[in-house]
Coordinates of C-alpha atoms (C1' of nucleotides) in Angstrom, one line a residue:
Chain D
M287 CA 162.9 -151.8 -47.1
D288 CA 163.4 -148.0 -46.9
A289 CA 161.6 -148.2 -43.6
G290 CA 164.2 -147.6 -41.1
A291 CA 166.3 -145.5 -43.5
A292 CA 164.9 -141.9 -43.3
R293 CA 165.3 -139.9 -40.3
M294 CA 162.3 -139.5 -38.3
Y295 CA 161.0 -136.9 -35.8
R296 CA 158.9 -137.0 -32.9
T297 CA 156.1 -134.5 -32.5
R298 CA 157.6 -132.0 -30.5
E299 CA 161.0 -132.2 -32.3
F300 CA 159.2 -131.7 -35.7
A301 CA 157.0 -128.9 -34.4
E302 CA 160.0 -127.0 -33.3
L303 CA 161.8 -127.8 -36.6
A304 CA 159.0 -126.6 -38.7
G305 CA 158.1 -123.5 -36.1
V306 CA 154.6 -124.6 -35.3
T307 CA 153.1 -126.0 -32.2
V308 CA 152.4 -129.5 -31.2
R309 CA 148.8 -129.0 -31.1
T310 CA 148.8 -127.8 -34.7
L311 CA 150.3 -131.0 -35.9
H312 CA 147.7 -132.8 -34.0
H313 CA 145.0 -130.7 -35.6
Y314 CA 146.4 -131.2 -39.0
D315 CA 146.5 -134.9 -38.5
R316 CA 142.9 -135.0 -37.5
L317 CA 141.9 -132.9 -40.5
G318 CA 144.0 -135.1 -42.9
L319 CA 146.1 -132.3 -43.8
L320 CA 149.3 -134.0 -42.8
Q321 CA 149.2 -137.5 -41.4
P322 CA 152.3 -138.8 -40.3
R323 CA 153.4 -142.3 -39.7
R324 CA 152.9 -144.1 -36.2
T325 CA 155.1 -146.2 -34.0
E326 CA 153.4 -149.3 -32.6
A327 CA 152.6 -147.4 -29.5
G328 CA 150.8 -144.7 -31.5
Y329 CA 153.4 -142.0 -31.4
R330 CA 153.6 -139.8 -34.5
L331 CA 156.8 -140.0 -36.7
Y332 CA 157.4 -137.3 -39.0
Q333 CA 160.0 -137.4 -41.7
A334 CA 161.4 -135.0 -44.3
R335 CA 158.5 -135.3 -46.8
D336 CA 156.2 -134.3 -44.1
L337 CA 158.3 -131.3 -43.7
E338 CA 157.9 -130.6 -47.3
R339 CA 153.9 -130.6 -47.1
L340 CA 153.9 -128.7 -43.8
E341 CA 155.9 -125.9 -45.6
Q342 CA 153.3 -125.9 -48.4
I343 CA 150.6 -125.7 -45.9
V344 CA 152.3 -123.0 -44.0
A345 CA 153.0 -121.0 -47.1
L346 CA 149.4 -121.2 -48.2
K347 CA 148.1 -120.2 -44.8
F348 CA 150.0 -117.1 -45.1
L349 CA 147.6 -116.1 -47.8
A350 CA 144.9 -116.6 -45.2
L351 CA 143.6 -119.6 -47.0
P352 CA 141.4 -121.8 -44.9
L353 CA 142.6 -125.2 -44.0
K354 CA 139.9 -126.8 -45.8
R355 CA 140.8 -125.1 -49.2
I356 CA 144.6 -125.8 -48.6
K357 CA 143.8 -129.4 -48.0
A358 CA 141.6 -129.4 -51.2
L359 CA 144.5 -127.7 -53.2
L360 CA 147.2 -130.2 -51.8
D361 CA 145.0 -133.3 -52.4
R362 CA 143.5 -132.8 -55.8
D363 CA 142.7 -129.2 -57.1
A364 CA 146.1 -128.1 -57.8
L365 CA 145.1 -127.0 -61.2
D366 CA 142.6 -124.6 -59.8
L367 CA 145.2 -122.9 -57.6
A368 CA 145.0 -119.7 -59.6
G369 CA 141.3 -119.5 -59.4
A370 CA 141.6 -120.1 -55.6
L371 CA 144.0 -117.3 -55.4
R372 CA 141.6 -114.8 -57.2
R373 CA 138.8 -115.9 -55.1
Q374 CA 140.9 -115.5 -52.0
R375 CA 141.9 -112.0 -53.0
Q376 CA 138.4 -110.9 -53.6
V377 CA 137.5 -112.3 -50.1
L378 CA 140.6 -110.4 -48.5
E379 CA 139.8 -107.3 -50.3
Q380 CA 136.3 -107.2 -49.0
K381 CA 137.6 -108.0 -45.6
R382 CA 139.9 -105.0 -45.9
R383 CA 137.1 -102.8 -47.1
L384 CA 135.3 -103.4 -43.9
L385 CA 138.4 -103.2 -41.6
N386 CA 139.4 -99.8 -43.2
S387 CA 135.9 -98.2 -42.8
A388 CA 136.1 -99.4 -39.1
L389 CA 139.5 -97.8 -38.7
A390 CA 138.2 -94.6 -40.2
A391 CA 135.4 -94.5 -38.0
I392 CA 137.5 -95.2 -34.9
R393 CA 140.1 -92.6 -36.0
E394 CA 137.4 -89.9 -36.4
G395 CA 135.7 -91.1 -33.4
E396 CA 138.8 -90.6 -31.3
S397 CA 139.5 -87.1 -32.7
A398 CA 135.8 -86.1 -32.4
I399 CA 135.9 -87.1 -28.6
G400 CA 138.8 -85.0 -28.1
A401 CA 137.7 -81.8 -30.2
G402 CA 134.1 -82.1 -29.8
R403 CA 133.6 -81.9 -33.5
R404 CA 130.6 -83.2 -35.5
P405 CA 131.4 -86.2 -37.7
E406 CA 130.2 -86.2 -41.2
S407 CA 128.9 -89.7 -41.7
A408 CA 125.5 -91.0 -40.2
I409 CA 127.3 -94.0 -38.8
L410 CA 130.0 -91.8 -37.2
R411 CA 127.4 -89.4 -35.7
R412 CA 125.6 -92.7 -34.1
I413 CA 128.8 -93.7 -32.6
I414 CA 129.6 -90.2 -31.1
E415 CA 126.1 -90.2 -29.7
V416 CA 126.6 -93.6 -28.4
I417 CA 130.0 -92.2 -26.9
E418 CA 128.1 -89.2 -25.5
M419 CA 125.1 -91.0 -24.2
Q420 CA 127.4 -93.2 -22.2
S421 CA 129.4 -90.3 -20.8
K422 CA 126.8 -87.8 -19.9
P423 CA 124.1 -88.4 -17.5
D424 CA 121.5 -86.5 -19.5
W425 CA 121.9 -88.3 -22.6
T426 CA 118.2 -88.8 -23.3
A427 CA 118.1 -85.2 -24.5
K428 CA 121.1 -85.9 -26.9
Y429 CA 119.8 -88.9 -28.2
Y430 CA 116.9 -87.5 -30.1
T431 CA 117.5 -84.9 -32.4
G432 CA 115.2 -82.0 -33.6
E433 CA 111.5 -82.9 -33.5
A434 CA 112.0 -86.2 -31.9
G435 CA 114.1 -84.8 -29.1
A436 CA 111.5 -82.2 -28.4
K437 CA 108.8 -85.0 -28.1
V438 CA 111.1 -87.1 -25.8
E439 CA 111.4 -84.1 -23.6
E440 CA 107.6 -83.5 -23.6
R441 CA 107.1 -86.9 -22.8
K442 CA 109.5 -87.0 -20.0
E443 CA 107.9 -84.0 -18.5
L444 CA 104.4 -85.4 -19.0
W445 CA 105.3 -88.6 -17.3
S446 CA 105.6 -87.0 -13.9
P447 CA 105.1 -88.7 -10.6
E448 CA 101.9 -86.9 -10.3
L449 CA 100.7 -88.3 -13.6
Q450 CA 101.9 -91.8 -12.7
A451 CA 99.6 -91.6 -9.5
E452 CA 96.9 -90.3 -11.7
C453 CA 97.2 -93.2 -14.3
S454 CA 97.4 -95.5 -11.5
R455 CA 94.2 -94.1 -9.8
Q456 CA 92.3 -94.4 -13.1
W457 CA 93.2 -98.1 -13.5
S458 CA 91.9 -98.7 -9.9
E459 CA 88.8 -96.8 -10.5
L460 CA 88.2 -98.9 -13.8
F461 CA 88.6 -102.0 -12.0
R462 CA 86.4 -101.2 -9.4
D463 CA 83.8 -100.2 -12.0
I464 CA 84.2 -103.5 -14.0
E465 CA 84.1 -105.5 -10.9
A466 CA 80.7 -103.9 -10.2
A467 CA 79.3 -104.6 -13.4
L468 CA 80.5 -108.2 -14.1
D469 CA 77.0 -109.6 -14.8
E470 CA 76.4 -107.1 -17.6
D471 CA 76.5 -108.2 -21.3
P472 CA 80.1 -108.0 -22.7
A473 CA 78.8 -106.9 -25.7
G474 CA 76.6 -104.3 -24.3
E475 CA 77.1 -100.6 -24.4
K476 CA 78.4 -100.4 -20.9
A477 CA 81.0 -103.0 -21.4
Q478 CA 82.1 -101.6 -24.4
S479 CA 82.8 -98.1 -22.7
F480 CA 84.7 -100.0 -20.3
L481 CA 86.7 -101.6 -23.1
D482 CA 87.4 -97.8 -24.4
R483 CA 88.6 -96.6 -21.1
W484 CA 90.9 -99.9 -21.0
Q485 CA 92.2 -99.1 -24.3
K486 CA 92.9 -95.6 -23.7
L487 CA 94.9 -96.3 -20.5
V488 CA 96.8 -99.1 -22.5
E489 CA 97.6 -96.5 -25.2
G490 CA 98.8 -94.3 -22.4
F491 CA 100.8 -91.2 -22.5
T492 CA 103.7 -92.4 -24.3
G493 CA 101.8 -93.5 -27.5
G494 CA 103.8 -90.8 -29.6
D495 CA 106.1 -92.4 -31.9
F496 CA 110.0 -92.4 -31.6
A497 CA 111.6 -90.5 -34.5
I498 CA 114.3 -93.2 -34.5
T499 CA 111.8 -95.9 -35.8
Q500 CA 111.1 -96.2 -39.2
G501 CA 107.7 -97.8 -39.8
L502 CA 106.1 -98.6 -36.5
K503 CA 103.3 -100.9 -36.4
N504 CA 101.0 -101.1 -33.2
L505 CA 101.2 -104.4 -31.3
Y506 CA 98.7 -106.1 -29.2
A507 CA 97.1 -104.3 -26.3
D508 CA 96.2 -108.0 -25.5
R509 CA 96.8 -109.3 -22.2
A510 CA 98.8 -112.3 -23.6
N511 CA 101.4 -110.0 -24.8
W512 CA 102.0 -108.5 -21.4
P513 CA 105.3 -108.9 -19.7
V514 CA 105.5 -110.8 -16.6
E515 CA 106.8 -108.0 -14.4
A516 CA 103.8 -106.0 -15.8
K517 CA 101.6 -108.6 -14.5
Q518 CA 103.2 -108.5 -11.1
Q519 CA 102.6 -105.0 -11.2
M520 CA 98.9 -105.6 -12.3
A521 CA 98.7 -107.8 -9.2
P522 CA 96.4 -105.6 -7.4
Y523 CA 94.3 -105.7 -10.6
S524 CA 94.5 -109.5 -10.9
N525 CA 90.8 -110.4 -10.6
K526 CA 90.5 -112.9 -13.3
A527 CA 86.9 -112.2 -13.7
V528 CA 87.6 -108.6 -14.7
W529 CA 90.1 -109.8 -17.3
S530 CA 87.8 -112.3 -18.7
F531 CA 85.1 -109.7 -18.9
I532 CA 87.2 -107.4 -21.0
D533 CA 88.4 -110.2 -23.1
K534 CA 84.7 -110.9 -23.9
A535 CA 83.9 -107.4 -24.5
R536 CA 86.9 -107.3 -27.0
A537 CA 85.5 -110.4 -28.8
A538 CA 82.3 -109.0 -29.0
R539 CA 83.4 -105.7 -30.5
K540 CA 85.7 -107.7 -33.3
K541 CA 82.4 -109.4 -34.5
Chain Q
M237 CA 101.5 -98.4 -13.9
D238 CA 103.4 -97.8 -17.0
A239 CA 103.2 -101.2 -18.0
G240 CA 100.9 -101.4 -20.6
A241 CA 101.6 -97.9 -21.8
A242 CA 104.6 -98.3 -24.3
R243 CA 104.4 -100.0 -27.6
M244 CA 105.8 -103.4 -27.6
Y245 CA 107.4 -105.6 -30.4
R246 CA 107.7 -109.3 -30.8
T247 CA 110.9 -110.6 -31.9
R248 CA 110.6 -110.8 -35.5
E249 CA 108.8 -107.4 -35.9
F250 CA 111.5 -105.7 -33.8
A251 CA 114.3 -107.5 -35.6
E252 CA 113.1 -106.2 -39.0
L253 CA 112.7 -102.8 -37.4
A254 CA 116.2 -102.8 -36.2
G255 CA 117.7 -104.6 -39.3
V256 CA 119.0 -107.6 -37.7
T257 CA 118.0 -111.4 -37.4
V258 CA 115.8 -112.9 -34.9
R259 CA 118.8 -115.1 -34.1
T260 CA 120.8 -112.2 -33.1
L261 CA 118.2 -110.9 -30.9
H262 CA 118.1 -114.3 -29.2
H263 CA 122.1 -114.3 -29.0
Y264 CA 122.1 -110.8 -27.5
D265 CA 119.6 -112.0 -25.0
R266 CA 121.5 -115.0 -23.8
L267 CA 124.5 -112.9 -23.7
G268 CA 122.9 -110.4 -21.4
L269 CA 123.4 -107.7 -24.1
L270 CA 119.7 -106.9 -24.7
Q271 CA 117.2 -108.6 -22.3
P272 CA 113.8 -107.5 -23.3
R273 CA 110.7 -108.3 -21.2
R274 CA 108.6 -111.3 -21.5
T275 CA 105.1 -112.5 -21.9
E276 CA 104.0 -114.9 -19.5
A277 CA 104.3 -117.4 -22.3
G278 CA 107.7 -116.5 -22.5
Y279 CA 107.5 -114.5 -25.7
R280 CA 110.1 -111.7 -25.9
L281 CA 108.6 -108.2 -25.8
Y282 CA 110.8 -105.3 -27.1
Q283 CA 110.3 -101.6 -26.7
A284 CA 111.7 -98.4 -27.7
R285 CA 114.5 -98.3 -25.0
D286 CA 115.6 -101.7 -26.4
L287 CA 115.8 -100.2 -29.8
E288 CA 118.1 -97.5 -28.4
R289 CA 120.3 -100.0 -26.7
L290 CA 120.3 -102.2 -29.9
E291 CA 121.5 -99.1 -31.9
Q292 CA 124.2 -98.6 -29.6
I293 CA 125.3 -102.3 -29.9
V294 CA 125.2 -102.0 -33.7
A295 CA 127.2 -98.8 -33.8
L296 CA 129.9 -100.4 -31.6
K297 CA 129.9 -103.5 -33.6
F298 CA 130.5 -101.4 -36.6
L299 CA 133.9 -100.7 -35.0
A300 CA 134.5 -104.5 -34.9
L301 CA 134.4 -104.5 -31.2
P302 CA 133.7 -107.9 -29.7
L303 CA 130.4 -108.4 -28.2
K304 CA 131.9 -108.9 -24.7
R305 CA 133.6 -105.4 -24.7
I306 CA 130.5 -103.9 -26.0
K307 CA 128.6 -105.4 -23.1
A308 CA 131.2 -104.0 -20.7
L309 CA 130.9 -100.7 -22.2
L310 CA 127.4 -100.3 -22.1
D311 CA 127.2 -101.8 -18.8
R312 CA 129.6 -100.0 -16.7
D313 CA 133.0 -99.3 -18.4
A314 CA 131.5 -96.2 -20.2
L315 CA 134.2 -94.0 -19.0
D316 CA 136.9 -95.9 -20.6
L317 CA 135.4 -95.8 -24.1
A318 CA 138.2 -93.7 -25.3
G319 CA 140.8 -96.3 -24.3
A320 CA 138.8 -99.1 -25.7
L321 CA 138.8 -97.2 -29.0
R322 CA 142.4 -96.8 -29.0
R323 CA 143.0 -100.4 -28.1
Q324 CA 140.5 -101.6 -31.0
R325 CA 142.4 -99.3 -33.3
Q326 CA 145.5 -101.1 -32.5
V327 CA 144.1 -104.4 -33.0
L328 CA 142.4 -103.6 -36.3
E329 CA 145.8 -101.9 -37.7
Q330 CA 147.6 -105.1 -36.8
K331 CA 144.9 -107.1 -38.6
R332 CA 145.2 -104.7 -41.5
R333 CA 148.9 -105.2 -41.7
L334 CA 148.3 -109.1 -42.0
L335 CA 145.6 -108.6 -44.4
N336 CA 147.6 -106.2 -46.7
S337 CA 150.8 -108.6 -46.7
A338 CA 148.6 -111.6 -47.6
L339 CA 147.0 -109.6 -50.3
A340 CA 150.2 -108.3 -51.7
A341 CA 151.6 -111.9 -51.7
I342 CA 148.5 -113.0 -53.6
R343 CA 148.7 -110.3 -56.2
E344 CA 152.4 -111.1 -56.7
G345 CA 151.8 -114.7 -56.8
E346 CA 149.1 -114.2 -59.2
S347 CA 151.1 -112.2 -61.7
A348 CA 154.2 -114.3 -61.1
I349 CA 152.2 -117.3 -62.2
G350 CA 151.1 -115.5 -65.3
A351 CA 154.5 -114.0 -66.3
G352 CA 156.7 -116.7 -64.9
R353 CA 158.9 -114.0 -63.0
R354 CA 160.8 -114.7 -59.8
P355 CA 159.1 -112.9 -56.8
E356 CA 161.5 -111.2 -54.2
S357 CA 160.5 -112.0 -50.9
A358 CA 161.5 -115.5 -49.5
I359 CA 157.9 -116.2 -48.4
L360 CA 156.7 -115.4 -52.0
R361 CA 159.3 -117.7 -53.5
R362 CA 157.8 -120.4 -51.2
I363 CA 154.4 -119.8 -52.3
I364 CA 155.4 -119.8 -56.0
E365 CA 157.3 -123.0 -55.4
V366 CA 154.2 -124.6 -53.8
I367 CA 152.3 -123.4 -56.8
E368 CA 154.8 -124.8 -59.3
M369 CA 155.4 -127.9 -57.3
Q370 CA 151.7 -128.6 -57.7
S371 CA 151.3 -128.0 -61.2
K372 CA 154.4 -129.7 -62.4
P373 CA 154.8 -133.3 -62.3
D374 CA 158.5 -133.2 -61.7
W375 CA 158.3 -130.8 -58.8
T376 CA 161.0 -132.7 -56.6
A377 CA 163.5 -131.2 -58.8
K378 CA 162.2 -127.7 -58.3
Y379 CA 161.8 -128.2 -54.6
Y380 CA 165.4 -128.3 -53.7
T381 CA 167.7 -125.6 -55.0
G382 CA 171.4 -125.6 -55.7
E383 CA 173.2 -128.1 -53.6
A384 CA 170.2 -129.7 -51.9
G385 CA 168.6 -130.3 -55.3
A386 CA 171.9 -132.1 -56.2
K387 CA 171.7 -134.3 -53.3
V388 CA 168.1 -135.2 -53.8
E389 CA 168.7 -136.1 -57.5
E390 CA 171.7 -138.0 -56.2
R391 CA 169.7 -139.8 -53.6
K392 CA 166.9 -140.6 -56.1
E393 CA 169.4 -142.2 -58.4
L394 CA 171.1 -144.1 -55.7
W395 CA 167.7 -145.5 -54.5
S396 CA 167.2 -147.5 -57.7
P397 CA 165.2 -150.9 -57.8
E398 CA 168.4 -152.6 -57.9
L399 CA 169.8 -151.1 -54.7
Q400 CA 166.4 -151.6 -52.9
A401 CA 166.9 -155.4 -53.7
E402 CA 170.3 -155.1 -52.8
C403 CA 169.4 -153.8 -49.3
S404 CA 166.7 -156.3 -48.9
R405 CA 169.1 -159.0 -49.5
Q406 CA 171.4 -157.5 -46.9
W407 CA 168.8 -157.5 -44.4
S408 CA 167.8 -161.2 -45.0
E409 CA 171.5 -162.3 -44.8
L410 CA 171.8 -160.4 -41.6
F411 CA 168.7 -162.1 -40.1
R412 CA 170.0 -165.6 -41.2
D413 CA 173.3 -164.7 -39.5
I414 CA 171.9 -163.5 -36.2
E415 CA 169.3 -166.6 -36.1
A416 CA 172.4 -168.9 -36.4
A417 CA 174.1 -167.0 -33.3
L418 CA 171.3 -166.6 -31.0
D419 CA 173.1 -168.4 -28.2
E420 CA 176.2 -166.2 -28.4
D421 CA 176.8 -163.5 -25.8
P422 CA 175.0 -160.5 -26.8
A423 CA 177.9 -158.4 -25.5
G424 CA 180.4 -160.5 -27.3
E425 CA 182.4 -159.4 -30.3
K426 CA 180.2 -161.2 -32.8
A427 CA 177.1 -159.7 -31.6
Q428 CA 178.4 -156.3 -31.8
S429 CA 179.5 -156.8 -35.3
F430 CA 176.0 -157.8 -35.9
L431 CA 174.8 -154.6 -34.2
D432 CA 177.3 -152.7 -36.5
R433 CA 175.9 -154.2 -39.8
W434 CA 172.2 -153.5 -38.3
Q435 CA 172.8 -149.8 -37.7
K436 CA 174.4 -149.3 -41.1
L437 CA 171.4 -150.9 -42.6
V438 CA 169.1 -148.8 -40.4
E439 CA 171.1 -145.6 -41.2
G440 CA 170.5 -146.5 -44.9
F441 CA 171.4 -144.8 -48.0
T442 CA 169.2 -141.8 -47.5
G443 CA 171.1 -140.4 -44.5
G444 CA 172.2 -137.2 -46.0
D445 CA 170.6 -134.3 -44.9
F446 CA 167.8 -132.2 -46.5
A447 CA 168.8 -128.6 -47.1
I448 CA 165.4 -127.5 -46.0
T449 CA 165.9 -128.4 -42.4
Q450 CA 167.7 -126.2 -39.9
G451 CA 169.2 -128.0 -37.2
L452 CA 168.6 -131.8 -37.6
K453 CA 169.0 -134.3 -34.7
N454 CA 169.1 -137.9 -35.5
L455 CA 166.4 -139.8 -34.0
Y456 CA 166.2 -143.4 -32.5
A457 CA 167.2 -146.1 -34.8
D458 CA 165.3 -147.9 -32.0
R459 CA 162.6 -150.5 -32.7
A460 CA 160.4 -148.5 -30.6
N461 CA 160.4 -145.7 -32.8
W462 CA 159.4 -147.6 -36.1
P463 CA 156.2 -146.8 -37.8
V464 CA 153.9 -149.6 -37.9
E465 CA 153.9 -150.1 -41.5
A466 CA 157.7 -150.6 -41.3
K467 CA 156.9 -153.3 -38.9
Q468 CA 154.6 -154.8 -41.4
Q469 CA 157.2 -154.6 -44.1
M470 CA 159.6 -156.2 -41.5
A471 CA 157.3 -159.1 -41.0
P472 CA 159.4 -161.6 -42.9
Y473 CA 162.0 -160.7 -40.5
S474 CA 159.9 -160.9 -37.4
N475 CA 161.8 -163.3 -35.5
K476 CA 161.4 -162.0 -31.9
A477 CA 164.4 -163.8 -30.9
V478 CA 166.5 -161.8 -33.4
W479 CA 165.0 -158.4 -32.3
S480 CA 165.7 -159.4 -28.7
F481 CA 169.2 -160.4 -29.3
I482 CA 169.9 -157.1 -31.0
D483 CA 168.3 -155.3 -28.2
K484 CA 170.4 -156.7 -25.7
A485 CA 173.5 -156.2 -27.8
R486 CA 172.6 -152.6 -27.9
A487 CA 172.1 -152.4 -24.4
A488 CA 175.5 -154.3 -23.8
R489 CA 177.1 -151.6 -25.9
K490 CA 175.6 -148.7 -24.0
K491 CA 177.2 -149.8 -20.8
Chain H
dC131 C1' 89.3 -127.9 -33.5
dT132 C1' 92.6 -127.7 -36.7
dT133 C1' 95.5 -124.5 -39.4
dG134 C1' 99.1 -121.5 -40.2
dA135 C1' 102.0 -118.1 -38.5
dC136 C1' 104.8 -117.1 -35.0
dT137 C1' 107.5 -118.1 -31.0
dC138 C1' 110.4 -120.6 -27.7
dT139 C1' 114.4 -123.6 -26.2
dA140 C1' 118.3 -126.8 -27.2
dA141 C1' 121.9 -128.0 -29.7
dC142 C1' 125.0 -128.7 -33.4
dG143 C1' 128.2 -126.2 -36.9
dT144 C1' 131.6 -122.8 -38.1
dA145 C1' 137.8 -121.9 -38.0
dA146 C1' 141.9 -122.9 -36.1
dC147 C1' 143.8 -124.1 -32.7
dG148 C1' 144.7 -123.2 -27.0
dT149 C1' 144.3 -125.4 -22.8
dC150 C1' 143.3 -128.9 -19.5
dA151 C1' 142.8 -133.7 -17.7
dC152 C1' 143.9 -138.3 -17.7
dA153 C1' 146.5 -142.2 -19.2
dC154 C1' 150.5 -144.4 -21.7
dC155 C1' 155.3 -144.7 -22.9
dC156 C1' 159.8 -144.6 -22.3
dG157 C1' 164.8 -144.2 -20.6
dA158 C1' 167.1 -143.6 -16.4
dC159 C1' 168.1 -144.0 -11.6
dC160 C1' 168.1 -146.7 -7.2
Chain W
dG263 C1' 162.3 -154.2 -11.1
dG264 C1' 159.8 -150.0 -9.3
dT265 C1' 159.7 -145.5 -9.9
dC266 C1' 160.4 -140.8 -11.6
dG267 C1' 160.3 -137.3 -14.9
dG268 C1' 159.4 -135.9 -19.5
dG269 C1' 157.1 -136.7 -23.7
dT270 C1' 153.2 -138.4 -26.1
dG271 C1' 148.5 -140.0 -27.0
dT272 C1' 143.2 -139.0 -27.0
dG273 C1' 139.3 -136.8 -25.6
dA274 C1' 136.8 -132.7 -24.7
dC275 C1' 135.7 -127.9 -23.8
dG276 C1' 136.5 -122.9 -24.8
dT277 C1' 136.7 -119.2 -28.3
dT278 C1' 133.4 -115.7 -31.8
dA279 C1' 128.9 -114.4 -33.6
dC280 C1' 125.8 -116.1 -35.0
dG281 C1' 123.0 -119.8 -39.0
dT282 C1' 120.4 -123.6 -39.1
dT283 C1' 117.5 -127.3 -38.1
dA284 C1' 114.4 -129.8 -34.9
dG285 C1' 110.9 -130.4 -31.8
dA286 C1' 107.4 -128.0 -28.9
dG287 C1' 104.4 -124.5 -27.3
dT288 C1' 101.3 -120.0 -28.5
dC289 C1' 97.8 -117.7 -30.4
dA290 C1' 94.4 -115.6 -33.7
dA291 C1' 91.4 -117.2 -37.3
dG292 C1' 88.5 -120.1 -40.1

DNA sequence: CTTGACTCTAACGTAACGTCACACCCGACC
DNA sequence: GGTCGGGTGTGACGTTACGTTAGAGTCAAG
């Protein structure tokens, strides 16, 4: 018979009373964290004991505890609250370490931008490099350091328009040669020399390694691994018979 | 004609090279952050310049920048990087403040649990109260302090089984009385006296306020706002004619 | 031709709600 | 009694940065 006795609050009223949003109450209701009574029409009705529970939830949320754990704590695991606090402290301390390092990096990055200094840690240098890369047009030179930088410059020079044209010419030539020899034995000497020329072109001029990488493995010079745009560029050389011939030549060599 | 020249990496290889997961690469691809070339079969093919870009991404991610902003920075907003760093620093400092207060609360909460001390801040006391509420069976007494606590205790005593029975008896009596007077005028004196008795019962014994709330407003003692369980408890009193009579009496009074 | 290793996309799950969209409910006014 | 306005309900998508299957296709090798 205590039904009508206690004061009841509808959702918005209760939300304002407790300092949370209506959506939050809906959310907690669905999660089973705080399930008020209902009117026949489905309206939520909160009462004083719901406010108690909600204040417990808010207090525990202040510790950045996830709602799941809060529910567990309030529902049954009350005795493990000390343990939960300890674990939560460790989680938060880990987060703080990450946060602090990011903050330190930002601060040093900011001041380094202003003063042109060199930061000490590797990650900071990378960040500054990124920054400078972005702000300077000739960042490629800055990106690589020492040996690697020299190599890139060298490669840059090597890959001149003239060389590109030369490369293109060599491909055309190779294609013509192969097309003219399609009836030869793919395992034969002539075919194998075509394959050599082919692989050298694939290897190309930029075959040097980038200093930024650690342990590079070579990848397929195989047609299957070519990007689609490359294939489009290769359209002038799209004679299937030539490709098939080279495939056979490669297969023959492997055996 | 540079298509086949550079070394290409498939997804897993490239991921290991860069120290990220395959899923991360897929993700960045979909976000447009790092879109490698593709083979005809749809396989991703990464090359050295993709590694450069990925390293930029990772470096900026170290600053806890969201990927969206990283994309904007790398795509076009390069010149605003200093501003982005400043804003990001503010965001992180705010986060750190929250984190530190939570950590302080946890630490003080832990030591307070151990030593039985009283923490100073209000929020900490609330947390400790939650902790104690959970670990002690008679937490209701602890929850309210001073005056409020006394009131709760009082209410607890008042709401004895005997009183519950008495309340139930009064409801039954009121229902009988109304049923016997259904043909009276709902606006008449007799009906209004029924309404008075009704509202007093609704007001109940627990009408006192809880000290935890701030500015309580009374809510509907109206049938519409009653919870469903209450209605089920009211089943013995579910004579619709009685309810309708009281509704009319209430309506009459309002006019 | 089948493995086995690798890849692809699609789609759900995560934390804690914010933000619609659409439908009811309810007291009040005409 | 119809309607208006304000409150309320339930979906359901969006957010962050991926993890984790699941189902299907690719490719080289036995």
